[in-house]
PDB file of C-alpha atoms in Angstrom:
ATOM      1  CA  MET A   1      -4.269   1.690  17.103  1.00  0.00           C
ATOM      2  CA  PHE A   2      -1.563   0.830  14.755  1.00  0.00           C
ATOM      3  CA  ASP A   3       2.144  -0.160  14.754  1.00  0.00           C
ATOM      4  CA  ASN A   4       3.137   1.803  11.684  1.00  0.00           C
ATOM      5  CA  LYS A   5       1.297   3.807   8.931  1.00  0.00           C
ATOM      6  CA  MET A   6       1.975   5.703   5.831  1.00  0.00           C
ATOM      7  CA  SER A   7      -0.035   7.739   3.349  1.00  0.00           C
ATOM      8  CA  LEU A   8       0.645   8.464  -0.228  1.00  0.00           C
ATOM      9  CA  GLU A   9      -1.100  10.545  -2.909  1.00  0.00           C
ATOM     10  CA  PHE A  10      -0.153  10.658  -6.505  1.00  0.00           C
ATOM     11  CA  ILE A  11      -1.682  11.790  -9.853  1.00  0.00           C
ATOM     12  CA  ALA A  12      -3.797   9.049 -11.574  1.00  0.00           C
ATOM     13  CA  LYS A  13      -1.463   8.371 -14.397  1.00  0.00           C
ATOM     14  CA  SER A  14      -0.706   4.859 -15.536  1.00  0.00           C
ATOM     15  CA  GLU A  15       3.084   5.620 -15.157  1.00  0.00           C
ATOM     16  CA  ASN A  16       2.542   5.922 -11.324  1.00  0.00           C
ATOM     17  CA  GLU A  17       1.108   2.440 -10.975  1.00  0.00           C
ATOM     18  CA  ALA A  18       4.656   0.969 -10.600  1.00  0.00           C
ATOM     19  CA  PHE A  19       5.473   3.577  -8.163  1.00  0.00           C
ATOM     20  CA  ALA A  20       2.641   2.663  -6.015  1.00  0.00           C
ATOM     21  CA  ARG A  21       3.496  -1.001  -6.179  1.00  0.00           C
ATOM     22  CA  VAL A  22       7.134  -0.349  -5.122  1.00  0.00           C
ATOM     23  CA  ALA A  23       6.221   2.225  -2.431  1.00  0.00           C
ATOM     24  CA  VAL A  24       3.800  -0.179  -0.636  1.00  0.00           C
ATOM     25  CA  ALA A  25       6.297  -3.060  -1.021  1.00  0.00           C
ATOM     26  CA  ALA A  26       9.055  -1.092   0.532  1.00  0.00           C
ATOM     27  CA  PHE A  27       6.914  -0.037   3.459  1.00  0.00           C
ATOM     28  CA  ILE A  28       5.744  -3.500   4.138  1.00  0.00           C
ATOM     29  CA  SER A  29       9.234  -4.920   3.827  1.00  0.00           C
ATOM     30  CA  GLN A  30       9.570  -4.449   7.721  1.00  0.00           C
ATOM     31  CA  LEU A  31       7.160  -7.381   8.149  1.00  0.00           C
ATOM     32  CA  ASP A  32       9.843  -9.633   6.418  1.00  0.00           C
ATOM     33  CA  PRO A  33       7.477 -11.009   3.773  1.00  0.00           C
ATOM     34  CA  THR A  34       8.418 -13.779   1.436  1.00  0.00           C
ATOM     35  CA  ILE A  35       9.036 -12.978  -2.179  1.00  0.00           C
ATOM     36  CA  ASP A  36       5.698 -14.631  -2.943  1.00  0.00           C
ATOM     37  CA  GLU A  37       3.868 -12.555  -0.259  1.00  0.00           C
ATOM     38  CA  LEU A  38       5.493  -9.405  -1.504  1.00  0.00           C
ATOM     39  CA  SER A  39       4.463 -10.188  -5.121  1.00  0.00           C
ATOM     40  CA  ASP A  40       0.951 -10.914  -4.017  1.00  0.00           C
ATOM     41  CA  VAL A  41       0.606  -7.418  -2.364  1.00  0.00           C
ATOM     42  CA  LYS A  42       2.240  -5.680  -5.215  1.00  0.00           C
ATOM     43  CA  THR A  43      -0.101  -7.338  -7.765  1.00  0.00           C
ATOM     44  CA  ALA A  44      -3.226  -6.509  -5.690  1.00  0.00           C
ATOM     45  CA  VAL A  45      -2.107  -2.810  -5.367  1.00  0.00           C
ATOM     46  CA  SER A  46      -1.440  -2.645  -9.066  1.00  0.00           C
ATOM     47  CA  GLU A  47      -5.033  -3.816  -9.806  1.00  0.00           C
ATOM     48  CA  ALA A  48      -6.692  -1.410  -7.424  1.00  0.00           C
ATOM     49  CA  VAL A  49      -4.604   1.541  -8.841  1.00  0.00           C
ATOM     50  CA  THR A  50      -5.294   0.518 -12.427  1.00  0.00           C
ATOM     51  CA  ASN A  51      -9.011   0.255 -11.592  1.00  0.00           C
ATOM     52  CA  ALA A  52      -8.947   3.760 -10.137  1.00  0.00           C
ATOM     53  CA  ILE A  53      -7.174   5.174 -13.200  1.00  0.00           C
ATOM     54  CA  ILE A  54      -9.245   3.339 -15.838  1.00  0.00           C
ATOM     55  CA  HIS A  55     -12.598   2.966 -14.221  1.00  0.00           C
ATOM     56  CA  GLY A  56     -12.788   5.628 -11.560  1.00  0.00           C
ATOM     57  CA  TYR A  57     -11.306   8.458 -13.418  1.00  0.00           C
ATOM     58  CA  GLU A  58     -11.560   7.098 -17.036  1.00  0.00           C
ATOM     59  CA  ASN A  59      -7.863   8.222 -17.603  1.00  0.00           C
ATOM     60  CA  GLU A  60      -8.418  11.833 -16.535  1.00  0.00           C
ATOM     61  CA  LYS A  61      -4.808  12.551 -15.527  1.00  0.00           C
ATOM     62  CA  ASP A  62      -5.365  15.574 -13.231  1.00  0.00           C
ATOM     63  CA  LYS A  63      -7.045  13.420 -10.549  1.00  0.00           C
ATOM     64  CA  MET A  64      -5.513  12.025  -7.432  1.00  0.00           C
ATOM     65  CA  ILE A  65      -5.329   8.488  -5.951  1.00  0.00           C
ATOM     66  CA  LYS A  66      -4.613   8.009  -2.255  1.00  0.00           C
ATOM     67  CA  ILE A  67      -3.077   4.934  -0.643  1.00  0.00           C
ATOM     68  CA  GLU A  68      -3.062   4.463   3.166  1.00  0.00           C
ATOM     69  CA  THR A  69      -1.205   1.556   4.504  1.00  0.00           C
ATOM     70  CA  GLU A  70      -1.293   0.343   8.108  1.00  0.00           C
ATOM     71  CA  ILE A  71       0.727  -2.343   9.832  1.00  0.00           C
ATOM     72  CA  ILE A  72      -0.896  -3.841  12.866  1.00  0.00           C
ATOM     73  CA  GLY A  73       1.093  -6.728  14.342  1.00  0.00           C
ATOM     74  CA  ASN A  74       1.772  -9.090  11.412  1.00  0.00           C
ATOM     75  CA  GLU A  75      -1.071  -7.792   9.218  1.00  0.00           C
ATOM     76  CA  VAL A  76      -1.093  -5.039   6.554  1.00  0.00           C
ATOM     77  CA  ILE A  77      -4.217  -3.111   5.674  1.00  0.00           C
ATOM     78  CA  ILE A  78      -4.022  -1.174   2.397  1.00  0.00           C
ATOM     79  CA  ALA A  79      -6.754   1.370   1.332  1.00  0.00           C
ATOM     80  CA  ILE A  80      -6.714   2.706  -2.162  1.00  0.00           C
ATOM     81  CA  SER A  81      -9.040   5.560  -2.756  1.00  0.00           C
ATOM     82  CA  ASP A  82     -10.302   7.667  -5.683  1.00  0.00           C
ATOM     83  CA  LYS A  83     -12.734  10.542  -6.007  1.00  0.00           C
ATOM     84  CA  GLY A  84     -13.995   9.259  -9.395  1.00  0.00           C
ATOM     85  CA  LYS A  85     -17.297   8.321 -10.835  1.00  0.00           C
ATOM     86  CA  GLY A  86     -17.997   5.370  -8.382  1.00  0.00           C
ATOM     87  CA  ILE A  87     -19.217   1.932  -9.076  1.00  0.00           C
ATOM     88  CA  ASP A  88     -22.894   1.336 -10.152  1.00  0.00           C
ATOM     89  CA  ASP A  89     -23.126  -2.195  -8.870  1.00  0.00           C
ATOM     90  CA  ILE A  90     -20.333  -3.469  -6.676  1.00  0.00           C
ATOM     91  CA  LYS A  91     -21.588  -7.014  -6.700  1.00  0.00           C
ATOM     92  CA  GLN A  92     -21.563  -7.076 -10.495  1.00  0.00           C
ATOM     93  CA  ALA A  93     -18.213  -5.326 -10.662  1.00  0.00           C
ATOM     94  CA  MET A  94     -16.691  -8.064  -8.538  1.00  0.00           C
ATOM     95  CA  GLU A  95     -17.924 -10.849 -10.936  1.00  0.00           C
ATOM     96  CA  PRO A  96     -15.081 -12.497 -12.800  1.00  0.00           C
ATOM     97  CA  LEU A  97     -14.793 -11.195 -16.439  1.00  0.00           C
ATOM     98  CA  TYR A  98     -17.026  -8.351 -15.746  1.00  0.00           C
ATOM     99  CA  THR A  99     -15.616  -4.988 -17.067  1.00  0.00           C
ATOM    100  CA  SER A 100     -17.313  -1.457 -17.443  1.00  0.00           C
ATOM    101  CA  ARG A 101     -14.759  -0.661 -20.073  1.00  0.00           C
ATOM    102  CA  PRO A 102     -15.068  -3.377 -22.827  1.00  0.00           C
ATOM    103  CA  ASP A 103     -13.933  -0.775 -25.344  1.00  0.00           C
ATOM    104  CA  LEU A 104     -10.482  -1.128 -23.757  1.00  0.00           C
ATOM    105  CA  GLU A 105     -10.457  -4.803 -23.963  1.00  0.00           C
ATOM    106  CA  ARG A 106     -10.094  -5.112 -20.184  1.00  0.00           C
ATOM    107  CA  SER A 107     -10.179  -8.723 -18.815  1.00  0.00           C
ATOM    108  CA  GLY A 108     -12.478  -7.959 -15.873  1.00  0.00           C
ATOM    109  CA  MET A 109     -10.394  -9.871 -13.431  1.00  0.00           C
ATOM    110  CA  GLY A 110      -9.090  -7.065 -11.222  1.00  0.00           C
ATOM    111  CA  PHE A 111     -11.145  -7.727  -8.132  1.00  0.00           C
ATOM    112  CA  THR A 112     -10.786 -11.423  -8.602  1.00  0.00           C
ATOM    113  CA  VAL A 113      -7.045 -11.015  -8.591  1.00  0.00           C
ATOM    114  CA  MET A 114      -7.278  -8.862  -5.399  1.00  0.00           C
ATOM    115  CA  GLU A 115      -9.379 -11.577  -3.771  1.00  0.00           C
ATOM    116  CA  THR A 116      -6.918 -14.319  -4.745  1.00  0.00           C
ATOM    117  CA  PHE A 117      -3.797 -12.643  -3.557  1.00  0.00           C
ATOM    118  CA  MET A 118      -4.946 -11.075  -0.381  1.00  0.00           C
ATOM    119  CA  ASP A 119      -6.729 -12.428   2.714  1.00  0.00           C
ATOM    120  CA  GLU A 120      -9.619  -9.971   2.548  1.00  0.00           C
ATOM    121  CA  LEU A 121     -11.152  -7.468   0.114  1.00  0.00           C
ATOM    122  CA  HIS A 122     -13.764  -4.879   0.905  1.00  0.00           C
ATOM    123  CA  VAL A 123     -15.071  -2.305  -1.573  1.00  0.00           C
ATOM    124  CA  GLU A 124     -17.045   0.886  -0.808  1.00  0.00           C
ATOM    125  CA  SER A 125     -18.359   3.070  -3.518  1.00  0.00           C
ATOM    126  CA  GLU A 126     -20.748   5.829  -4.067  1.00  0.00           C
ATOM    127  CA  LYS A 127     -21.795   7.221  -7.583  1.00  0.00           C
ATOM    128  CA  GLY A 128     -20.175  10.515  -8.066  1.00  0.00           C
ATOM    129  CA  ILE A 129     -18.203  10.371  -4.814  1.00  0.00           C
ATOM    130  CA  GLY A 130     -15.559   7.727  -5.441  1.00  0.00           C
ATOM    131  CA  THR A 131     -14.373   4.169  -4.461  1.00  0.00           C
ATOM    132  CA  ARG A 132     -12.355   2.894  -1.629  1.00  0.00           C
ATOM    133  CA  VAL A 133     -10.820  -0.562  -1.951  1.00  0.00           C
ATOM    134  CA  VAL A 134      -9.409  -2.063   1.284  1.00  0.00           C
ATOM    135  CA  ILE A 135      -7.203  -5.181   1.055  1.00  0.00           C
ATOM    136  CA  LYS A 136      -5.586  -7.023   3.962  1.00  0.00           C
ATOM    137  CA  LYS A 137      -2.958  -9.687   4.316  1.00  0.00           C
ATOM    138  CA  LYS A 138      -1.322 -11.460   7.348  1.00  0.00           C
ATOM    139  CA  PHE A 139       2.409 -12.298   7.159  1.00  0.00           C
ATOM    140  CA  ASN A 140       4.698 -14.914   8.689  1.00  0.00           C
ATOM    141  CA  ILE A 141       1.829 -17.318   9.338  1.00  0.00           C
ATOM    142  CA  VAL A 142       3.178 -20.691  10.382  1.00  0.00           C
ATOM    143  CA  SER A 143       0.994 -23.642   9.432  1.00  0.00           C
TER     144      SER A 143
END
């Protein structure tokens, strides 16, 4: 069961990364996030989309990326999926500074950034099938 949900698909072009960030941010604005919370989500979405474009599809622009976003209470769950080449070793890929594309001078911090800015990060991947990154964050938490 969910309180609200949206689904979005777009071509895996780097120009669409900003669109993905803004679309998710606009959707979750109903949770009344702080500017910092909104920035955190936008950054994590950006990293996941960029990973799909660069690593999943290796910049093949005719491929699609899907984002599914659910709001359940005060939590947002965002799933970013591709049908790209998949990840050989998820544990290794999640290590800070690891990159499968050193030729592109990538920093290897994408998953680390997602983990830092979100409350939860789950990665599912299968060689030749694709990758699904699920990130979660709770809003309006009073401490």
